[in-house]
Amino acid sequence: YITTDELYQAMKGYGMGDESTIKEVLDEVDTNN
């Protein structure tokens, strides 16, 4: 299990979109729990 913070750092590290894109994805992931 991974925290959203770790996921955020990983996505940023791999250049998967900018900050707002990442936050959008994380918000969607968060609501799917």
mmCIF file of C-alpha atoms in Angstrom:
data_model
loop_
_atom_site.group_PDB
_atom_site.id
_atom_site.type_symbol
_atom_site.label_atom_id
_atom_site.label_comp_id
_atom_site.label_asym_id
_atom_site.label_seq_id
_atom_site.Cartn_x
_atom_site.Cartn_y
_atom_site.Cartn_z
ATOM 1 C CA TYR A 1 0.000 0.000 0.000
ATOM 2 C CA ILE A 2 1.313 3.430 -0.962
ATOM 3 C CA THR A 3 0.396 6.841 0.399
ATOM 4 C CA THR A 4 -0.762 9.597 -1.934
ATOM 5 C CA ASP A 5 2.330 11.551 -0.938
ATOM 6 C CA GLU A 6 4.624 8.737 -2.070
ATOM 7 C CA LEU A 7 2.632 8.375 -5.267
ATOM 8 C CA TYR A 8 2.892 12.111 -5.866
ATOM 9 C CA GLN A 9 6.672 12.056 -5.417
ATOM 10 C CA ALA A 10 6.979 9.039 -7.718
ATOM 11 C CA MET A 11 4.860 10.609 -10.460
ATOM 12 C CA LYS A 12 6.830 13.837 -10.231
ATOM 13 C CA GLY A 13 10.060 11.877 -10.299
ATOM 14 C CA TYR A 14 9.039 10.058 -13.458
ATOM 15 C CA GLY A 15 7.759 13.267 -15.062
ATOM 16 C CA MET A 16 4.177 12.028 -15.274
ATOM 17 C CA GLY A 17 2.465 15.360 -15.769
ATOM 18 C CA ASP A 18 2.714 18.620 -13.886
ATOM 19 C CA GLU A 19 1.608 19.351 -10.347
ATOM 20 C CA SER A 20 -2.037 20.091 -11.163
ATOM 21 C CA THR A 21 -2.352 16.960 -13.309
ATOM 22 C CA ILE A 22 -0.908 14.796 -10.545
ATOM 23 C CA LYS A 23 -3.213 16.332 -7.919
ATOM 24 C CA GLU A 24 -6.184 15.698 -10.211
ATOM 25 C CA VAL A 25 -5.239 12.025 -10.539
ATOM 26 C CA LEU A 26 -4.667 11.689 -6.802
ATOM 27 C CA ASP A 27 -8.049 13.282 -6.067
ATOM 28 C CA GLU A 28 -9.733 10.728 -8.320
ATOM 29 C CA VAL A 29 -7.817 7.865 -6.724
ATOM 30 C CA ASP A 30 -8.774 9.173 -3.292
ATOM 31 C CA THR A 31 -12.511 9.119 -4.062
ATOM 32 C CA ASN A 32 -12.332 5.531 -5.345
ATOM 33 C CA ASN A 33 -11.604 4.102 -1.896
#
